Amino acid sequence: MNKPKSRHLLLTIYLLFIIVLNTGMFIFMVMNNIQIFFLIISLLNIVFPIALFMWKKWAFWGQLCNSIIIASYNIYIGTEIVSIFIGLSGIIVLFGLLHIGKDRKAWPQLV
């Protein structure tokens, strides 16, 4: 019999936090007529964590690609390197959270 999937509480909290935060950012961007490129990136920052809740491994890789795109853009516009590394820390935290919790480790449960 298949064991029901279970994730670590910290991962659940983190996913909820980034969904709420990015939803707020998306609404702010829509209300302020921000460029479509940034709206798409912001929308993907909502879609990928939701997909992770549904145990989709592609969502992690999508979030990673999104982070690389944002970091590349920040390098292009001359953002300080410290800010770029702070921006990339989110994907590192997510990767770590997907790997904590012995029997509730999320990474092997992703499909």
CSV table of N, CA and C in Angstrom, one decimal:
chain,number,residue,atom,x,y,z
A,1,MET,N,0.8,-1.2,0.0
A,1,MET,CA,0.0,0.0,0.0
A,1,MET,C,0.9,1.2,0.0
A,2,ASN,N,0.5,2.2,-0.8
A,2,ASN,CA,1.3,3.5,-0.9
A,2,ASN,C,1.1,4.3,0.4
A,3,LYS,N,2.2,4.8,0.9
A,3,LYS,CA,2.1,5.7,2.1
A,3,LYS,C,1.7,7.1,1.6
A,4,PRO,N,0.8,7.8,2.3
A,4,PRO,CA,0.4,9.1,1.9
A,4,PRO,C,1.6,10.1,1.9
A,5,LYS,N,1.6,11.0,1.0
A,5,LYS,CA,2.7,12.0,1.0
A,5,LYS,C,2.6,12.9,2.1
A,6,SER,N,3.7,13.3,2.6
A,6,SER,CA,3.8,14.2,3.8
A,6,SER,C,5.0,15.1,3.6
A,7,ARG,N,4.9,16.4,3.9
A,7,ARG,CA,6.0,17.3,3.8
A,7,ARG,C,6.3,17.9,5.2
A,8,HIS,N,7.5,18.4,5.4
A,8,HIS,CA,8.0,19.0,6.6
A,8,HIS,C,7.2,20.3,6.9
A,9,LEU,N,6.9,20.6,8.1
A,9,LEU,CA,6.1,21.8,8.4
A,9,LEU,C,6.8,23.1,7.9
A,10,LEU,N,8.2,23.1,8.1
A,10,LEU,CA,8.9,24.3,7.6
A,10,LEU,C,8.8,24.5,6.1
A,11,LEU,N,8.7,23.5,5.4
A,11,LEU,CA,8.5,23.6,3.9
A,11,LEU,C,7.1,24.2,3.6
A,12,THR,N,6.1,23.7,4.3
A,12,THR,CA,4.8,24.1,4.1
A,12,THR,C,4.7,25.6,4.4
A,13,ILE,N,5.3,26.0,5.6
A,13,ILE,CA,5.2,27.5,6.0
A,13,ILE,C,6.0,28.3,4.9
A,14,TYR,N,7.1,27.8,4.5
A,14,TYR,CA,7.9,28.6,3.5
A,14,TYR,C,7.1,28.7,2.2
A,15,LEU,N,6.5,27.7,1.7
A,15,LEU,CA,5.7,27.7,0.4
A,15,LEU,C,4.6,28.7,0.6
A,16,LEU,N,3.9,28.6,1.7
A,16,LEU,CA,2.7,29.5,1.9
A,16,LEU,C,3.2,31.0,2.0
A,17,PHE,N,4.4,31.2,2.6
A,17,PHE,CA,4.9,32.5,2.7
A,17,PHE,C,5.3,33.1,1.4
A,18,ILE,N,5.9,32.3,0.5
A,18,ILE,CA,6.3,32.9,-0.8
A,18,ILE,C,5.1,33.0,-1.7
A,19,ILE,N,4.1,32.2,-1.6
A,19,ILE,CA,2.9,32.3,-2.4
A,19,ILE,C,2.2,33.7,-2.0
A,20,VAL,N,2.0,33.9,-0.7
A,20,VAL,CA,1.4,35.1,-0.3
A,20,VAL,C,2.2,36.4,-0.6
A,21,LEU,N,3.5,36.3,-0.4
A,21,LEU,CA,4.4,37.4,-0.7
A,21,LEU,C,4.3,37.7,-2.2
A,22,ASN,N,4.5,36.7,-3.0
A,22,ASN,CA,4.5,36.9,-4.5
A,22,ASN,C,3.1,37.3,-5.1
A,23,THR,N,2.1,36.9,-4.4
A,23,THR,CA,0.7,37.3,-4.9
A,23,THR,C,0.6,38.8,-4.6
A,24,GLY,N,1.0,39.2,-3.4
A,24,GLY,CA,1.0,40.7,-3.1
A,24,GLY,C,1.8,41.5,-4.1
A,25,MET,N,3.0,41.0,-4.4
A,25,MET,CA,3.9,41.7,-5.4
A,25,MET,C,3.2,41.7,-6.8
A,26,PHE,N,2.6,40.6,-7.2
A,26,PHE,CA,1.9,40.6,-8.5
A,26,PHE,C,0.8,41.6,-8.5
A,27,ILE,N,0.0,41.7,-7.5
A,27,ILE,CA,-1.1,42.6,-7.4
A,27,ILE,C,-0.6,44.1,-7.5
A,28,PHE,N,0.5,44.3,-6.8
A,28,PHE,CA,1.1,45.7,-6.8
A,28,PHE,C,1.6,46.0,-8.2
A,29,MET,N,2.2,45.0,-8.9
A,29,MET,CA,2.7,45.3,-10.2
A,29,MET,C,1.6,45.5,-11.2
A,30,VAL,N,0.5,44.8,-11.1
A,30,VAL,CA,-0.7,45.0,-12.0
A,30,VAL,C,-1.2,46.4,-11.8
A,31,MET,N,-1.4,46.8,-10.6
A,31,MET,CA,-2.0,48.1,-10.3
A,31,MET,C,-1.1,49.2,-10.7
A,32,ASN,N,0.2,49.0,-10.9
A,32,ASN,CA,1.2,50.0,-11.2
A,32,ASN,C,1.7,49.9,-12.6
A,33,ASN,N,1.0,49.1,-13.5
A,33,ASN,CA,1.3,49.0,-14.9
A,33,ASN,C,2.8,48.7,-15.1
A,34,ILE,N,3.3,47.7,-14.4
A,34,ILE,CA,4.7,47.2,-14.6
A,34,ILE,C,4.8,46.5,-15.9
A,35,GLN,N,6.0,46.4,-16.5
A,35,GLN,CA,6.2,45.8,-17.8
A,35,GLN,C,5.8,44.3,-17.7
A,36,ILE,N,5.3,43.8,-18.9
A,36,ILE,CA,4.8,42.4,-19.0
A,36,ILE,C,5.8,41.4,-18.6
A,37,PHE,N,7.1,41.6,-18.9
A,37,PHE,CA,8.2,40.7,-18.5
A,37,PHE,C,8.2,40.4,-17.0
A,38,PHE,N,8.1,41.5,-16.2
A,38,PHE,CA,8.1,41.4,-14.8
A,38,PHE,C,6.8,40.7,-14.3
A,39,LEU,N,5.7,41.0,-14.9
A,39,LEU,CA,4.4,40.4,-14.6
A,39,LEU,C,4.5,38.9,-14.7
A,40,ILE,N,5.0,38.4,-15.8
A,40,ILE,CA,5.2,37.0,-16.1
A,40,ILE,C,6.1,36.3,-15.1
A,41,ILE,N,7.2,37.0,-14.8
A,41,ILE,CA,8.1,36.4,-13.8
A,41,ILE,C,7.4,36.3,-12.4
A,42,SER,N,6.7,37.4,-12.1
A,42,SER,CA,6.0,37.4,-10.8
A,42,SER,C,4.9,36.4,-10.8
A,43,LEU,N,4.2,36.2,-11.9
A,43,LEU,CA,3.1,35.2,-11.9
A,43,LEU,C,3.7,33.8,-11.8
A,44,LEU,N,4.9,33.5,-12.4
A,44,LEU,CA,5.5,32.2,-12.3
A,44,LEU,C,6.0,32.0,-10.9
A,45,ASN,N,6.4,33.1,-10.2
A,45,ASN,CA,6.8,32.9,-8.8
A,45,ASN,C,5.6,32.5,-7.9
A,46,ILE,N,4.4,32.6,-8.4
A,46,ILE,CA,3.2,32.1,-7.7
A,46,ILE,C,2.9,30.7,-8.1
A,47,VAL,N,3.0,30.4,-9.4
A,47,VAL,CA,2.6,29.1,-10.0
A,47,VAL,C,3.5,28.0,-9.5
A,48,PHE,N,4.8,28.3,-9.5
A,48,PHE,CA,5.8,27.2,-9.1
A,48,PHE,C,5.6,26.7,-7.7
A,49,PRO,N,5.5,27.6,-6.7
A,49,PRO,CA,5.2,27.1,-5.3
A,49,PRO,C,3.9,26.3,-5.2
A,50,ILE,N,2.9,26.8,-5.9
A,50,ILE,CA,1.6,26.0,-5.9
A,50,ILE,C,1.8,24.6,-6.5
A,51,ALA,N,2.6,24.6,-7.6
A,51,ALA,CA,2.8,23.2,-8.1
A,51,ALA,C,3.7,22.4,-7.2
A,52,LEU,N,4.5,23.0,-6.4
A,52,LEU,CA,5.3,22.2,-5.4
A,52,LEU,C,4.4,21.6,-4.4
A,53,PHE,N,3.3,22.4,-4.0
A,53,PHE,CA,2.3,21.8,-3.1
A,53,PHE,C,1.6,20.6,-3.7
A,54,MET,N,1.6,20.5,-5.0
A,54,MET,CA,1.0,19.4,-5.7
A,54,MET,C,2.0,18.4,-6.1
A,55,TRP,N,3.2,18.4,-5.5
A,55,TRP,CA,4.2,17.4,-5.6
A,55,TRP,C,4.8,17.3,-7.0
A,56,LYS,N,5.0,18.5,-7.7
A,56,LYS,CA,5.6,18.5,-9.0
A,56,LYS,C,7.0,18.9,-9.0
A,57,LYS,N,7.9,18.0,-9.4
A,57,LYS,CA,9.3,18.3,-9.4
A,57,LYS,C,9.7,19.4,-10.4
A,58,TRP,N,9.0,19.4,-11.5
A,58,TRP,CA,9.3,20.4,-12.5
A,58,TRP,C,9.1,21.8,-11.9
A,59,ALA,N,8.3,22.0,-10.9
A,59,ALA,CA,8.1,23.3,-10.3
A,59,ALA,C,9.4,23.8,-9.6
A,60,PHE,N,10.2,22.9,-9.0
A,60,PHE,CA,11.5,23.3,-8.5
A,60,PHE,C,12.4,23.8,-9.6
A,61,TRP,N,12.5,23.0,-10.6
A,61,TRP,CA,13.4,23.4,-11.7
A,61,TRP,C,12.9,24.7,-12.4
A,62,GLY,N,11.6,24.9,-12.4
A,62,GLY,CA,11.0,26.2,-12.9
A,62,GLY,C,11.4,27.4,-12.0
A,63,GLN,N,11.3,27.1,-10.7
A,63,GLN,CA,11.7,28.2,-9.8
A,63,GLN,C,13.2,28.5,-9.9
A,64,LEU,N,14.0,27.5,-10.1
A,64,LEU,CA,15.4,27.7,-10.3
A,64,LEU,C,15.7,28.5,-11.5
A,65,CYS,N,15.1,28.2,-12.6
A,65,CYS,CA,15.2,29.0,-13.8
A,65,CYS,C,14.8,30.4,-13.7
A,66,ASN,N,13.7,30.6,-13.0
A,66,ASN,CA,13.1,31.9,-12.7
A,66,ASN,C,14.2,32.7,-11.9
A,67,SER,N,14.8,32.1,-10.9
A,67,SER,CA,15.8,32.8,-10.1
A,67,SER,C,17.0,33.1,-10.9
A,68,ILE,N,17.4,32.3,-11.8
A,68,ILE,CA,18.5,32.6,-12.7
A,68,ILE,C,18.2,33.7,-13.6
A,69,ILE,N,17.0,33.7,-14.2
A,69,ILE,CA,16.6,34.8,-15.0
A,69,ILE,C,16.6,36.1,-14.3
A,70,ILE,N,16.1,36.2,-13.1
A,70,ILE,CA,16.1,37.4,-12.3
A,70,ILE,C,17.5,37.8,-11.9
A,71,ALA,N,18.3,36.9,-11.5
A,71,ALA,CA,19.7,37.2,-11.2
A,71,ALA,C,20.5,37.7,-12.4
A,72,SER,N,20.2,37.1,-13.6
A,72,SER,CA,20.9,37.6,-14.8
A,72,SER,C,20.4,39.0,-15.2
A,73,TYR,N,19.1,39.3,-15.0
A,73,TYR,CA,18.7,40.6,-15.3
A,73,TYR,C,19.3,41.6,-14.3
A,74,ASN,N,19.4,41.3,-13.1
A,74,ASN,CA,20.0,42.1,-12.1
A,74,ASN,C,21.5,42.4,-12.4
A,75,ILE,N,22.2,41.4,-12.8
A,75,ILE,CA,23.6,41.6,-13.3
A,75,ILE,C,23.6,42.6,-14.4
A,76,TYR,N,22.7,42.4,-15.4
A,76,TYR,CA,22.6,43.3,-16.6
A,76,TYR,C,22.4,44.7,-16.2
A,77,ILE,N,21.5,45.0,-15.2
A,77,ILE,CA,21.2,46.4,-14.9
A,77,ILE,C,22.2,46.9,-13.9
A,78,GLY,N,23.2,46.1,-13.4
A,78,GLY,CA,24.2,46.6,-12.5
A,78,GLY,C,23.9,46.6,-11.0
A,79,THR,N,23.0,45.7,-10.6
A,79,THR,CA,22.6,45.6,-9.2
A,79,THR,C,23.9,45.0,-8.5
A,80,GLU,N,24.0,45.5,-7.2
A,80,GLU,CA,25.1,45.0,-6.4
A,80,GLU,C,25.1,43.5,-6.3
A,81,ILE,N,26.3,42.9,-6.3
A,81,ILE,CA,26.4,41.5,-6.2
A,81,ILE,C,25.8,40.9,-4.9
A,82,VAL,N,25.9,41.6,-3.8
A,82,VAL,CA,25.4,41.2,-2.6
A,82,VAL,C,23.9,41.0,-2.7
A,83,SER,N,23.2,42.0,-3.3
A,83,SER,CA,21.8,41.9,-3.5
A,83,SER,C,21.4,40.7,-4.4
A,84,ILE,N,22.2,40.4,-5.4
A,84,ILE,CA,22.0,39.3,-6.3
A,84,ILE,C,22.0,38.0,-5.5
A,85,PHE,N,23.1,37.9,-4.7
A,85,PHE,CA,23.2,36.6,-3.9
A,85,PHE,C,22.1,36.5,-2.9
A,86,ILE,N,21.6,37.6,-2.3
A,86,ILE,CA,20.4,37.6,-1.4
A,86,ILE,C,19.2,37.1,-2.2
A,87,GLY,N,19.1,37.5,-3.4
A,87,GLY,CA,17.9,37.1,-4.2
A,87,GLY,C,18.0,35.6,-4.6
A,88,LEU,N,19.2,35.1,-4.7
A,88,LEU,CA,19.4,33.7,-5.0
A,88,LEU,C,19.3,32.8,-3.8
A,89,SER,N,19.3,33.4,-2.6
A,89,SER,CA,19.2,32.6,-1.4
A,89,SER,C,17.9,31.9,-1.3
A,90,GLY,N,16.8,32.5,-1.9
A,90,GLY,CA,15.5,31.8,-1.8
A,90,GLY,C,15.5,30.4,-2.4
A,91,ILE,N,16.1,30.3,-3.5
A,91,ILE,CA,16.1,28.9,-4.1
A,91,ILE,C,17.0,28.0,-3.3
A,92,ILE,N,18.0,28.5,-2.7
A,92,ILE,CA,18.9,27.6,-1.9
A,92,ILE,C,18.1,27.2,-0.6
A,93,VAL,N,17.4,28.1,0.0
A,93,VAL,CA,16.5,27.8,1.1
A,93,VAL,C,15.5,26.7,0.7
A,94,LEU,N,14.8,26.9,-0.4
A,94,LEU,CA,13.8,26.0,-0.9
A,94,LEU,C,14.5,24.6,-1.1
A,95,PHE,N,15.6,24.6,-1.8
A,95,PHE,CA,16.3,23.3,-2.0
A,95,PHE,C,16.6,22.6,-0.6
A,96,GLY,N,17.1,23.3,0.3
A,96,GLY,CA,17.3,22.8,1.7
A,96,GLY,C,16.1,22.2,2.3
A,97,LEU,N,15.0,23.0,2.2
A,97,LEU,CA,13.7,22.6,2.9
A,97,LEU,C,13.1,21.4,2.2
A,98,LEU,N,13.4,21.2,0.9
A,98,LEU,CA,12.9,20.0,0.2
A,98,LEU,C,13.6,18.8,0.7
A,99,HIS,N,14.8,19.0,1.3
A,99,HIS,CA,15.6,17.8,1.7
A,99,HIS,C,15.6,17.6,3.2
A,100,ILE,N,14.8,18.3,4.0
A,100,ILE,CA,14.8,18.0,5.5
A,100,ILE,C,13.7,17.1,5.8
A,101,GLY,N,13.8,16.5,7.0
A,101,GLY,CA,12.7,15.6,7.5
A,101,GLY,C,12.9,14.2,7.0
A,102,LYS,N,13.3,13.3,7.8
A,102,LYS,CA,13.7,11.9,7.5
A,102,LYS,C,12.6,11.3,6.6
A,103,ASP,N,11.5,10.9,7.2
A,103,ASP,CA,10.5,10.2,6.5
A,103,ASP,C,9.5,11.2,5.7
A,104,ARG,N,9.7,12.5,6.0
A,104,ARG,CA,8.8,13.5,5.4
A,104,ARG,C,9.6,14.3,4.4
A,105,LYS,N,10.8,13.8,4.0
A,105,LYS,CA,11.6,14.6,3.0
A,105,LYS,C,10.8,14.7,1.7
A,106,ALA,N,10.6,15.9,1.2
A,106,ALA,CA,9.7,16.2,0.1
A,106,ALA,C,10.4,15.8,-1.2
A,107,TRP,N,11.7,16.0,-1.4
A,107,TRP,CA,12.3,15.8,-2.7
A,107,TRP,C,12.1,14.4,-3.3
A,108,PRO,N,12.2,13.3,-2.5
A,108,PRO,CA,12.0,12.0,-3.1
A,108,PRO,C,10.5,11.8,-3.5
A,109,GLN,N,9.6,12.6,-2.9
A,109,GLN,CA,8.2,12.4,-3.1
A,109,GLN,C,7.7,13.2,-4.3
A,110,LEU,N,8.5,14.1,-4.8
A,110,LEU,CA,8.1,14.9,-6.0
A,110,LEU,C,8.1,14.0,-7.2
A,111,VAL,N,7.1,14.3,-8.1
A,111,VAL,CA,7.0,13.5,-9.3
A,111,VAL,C,7.1,14.4,-10.5
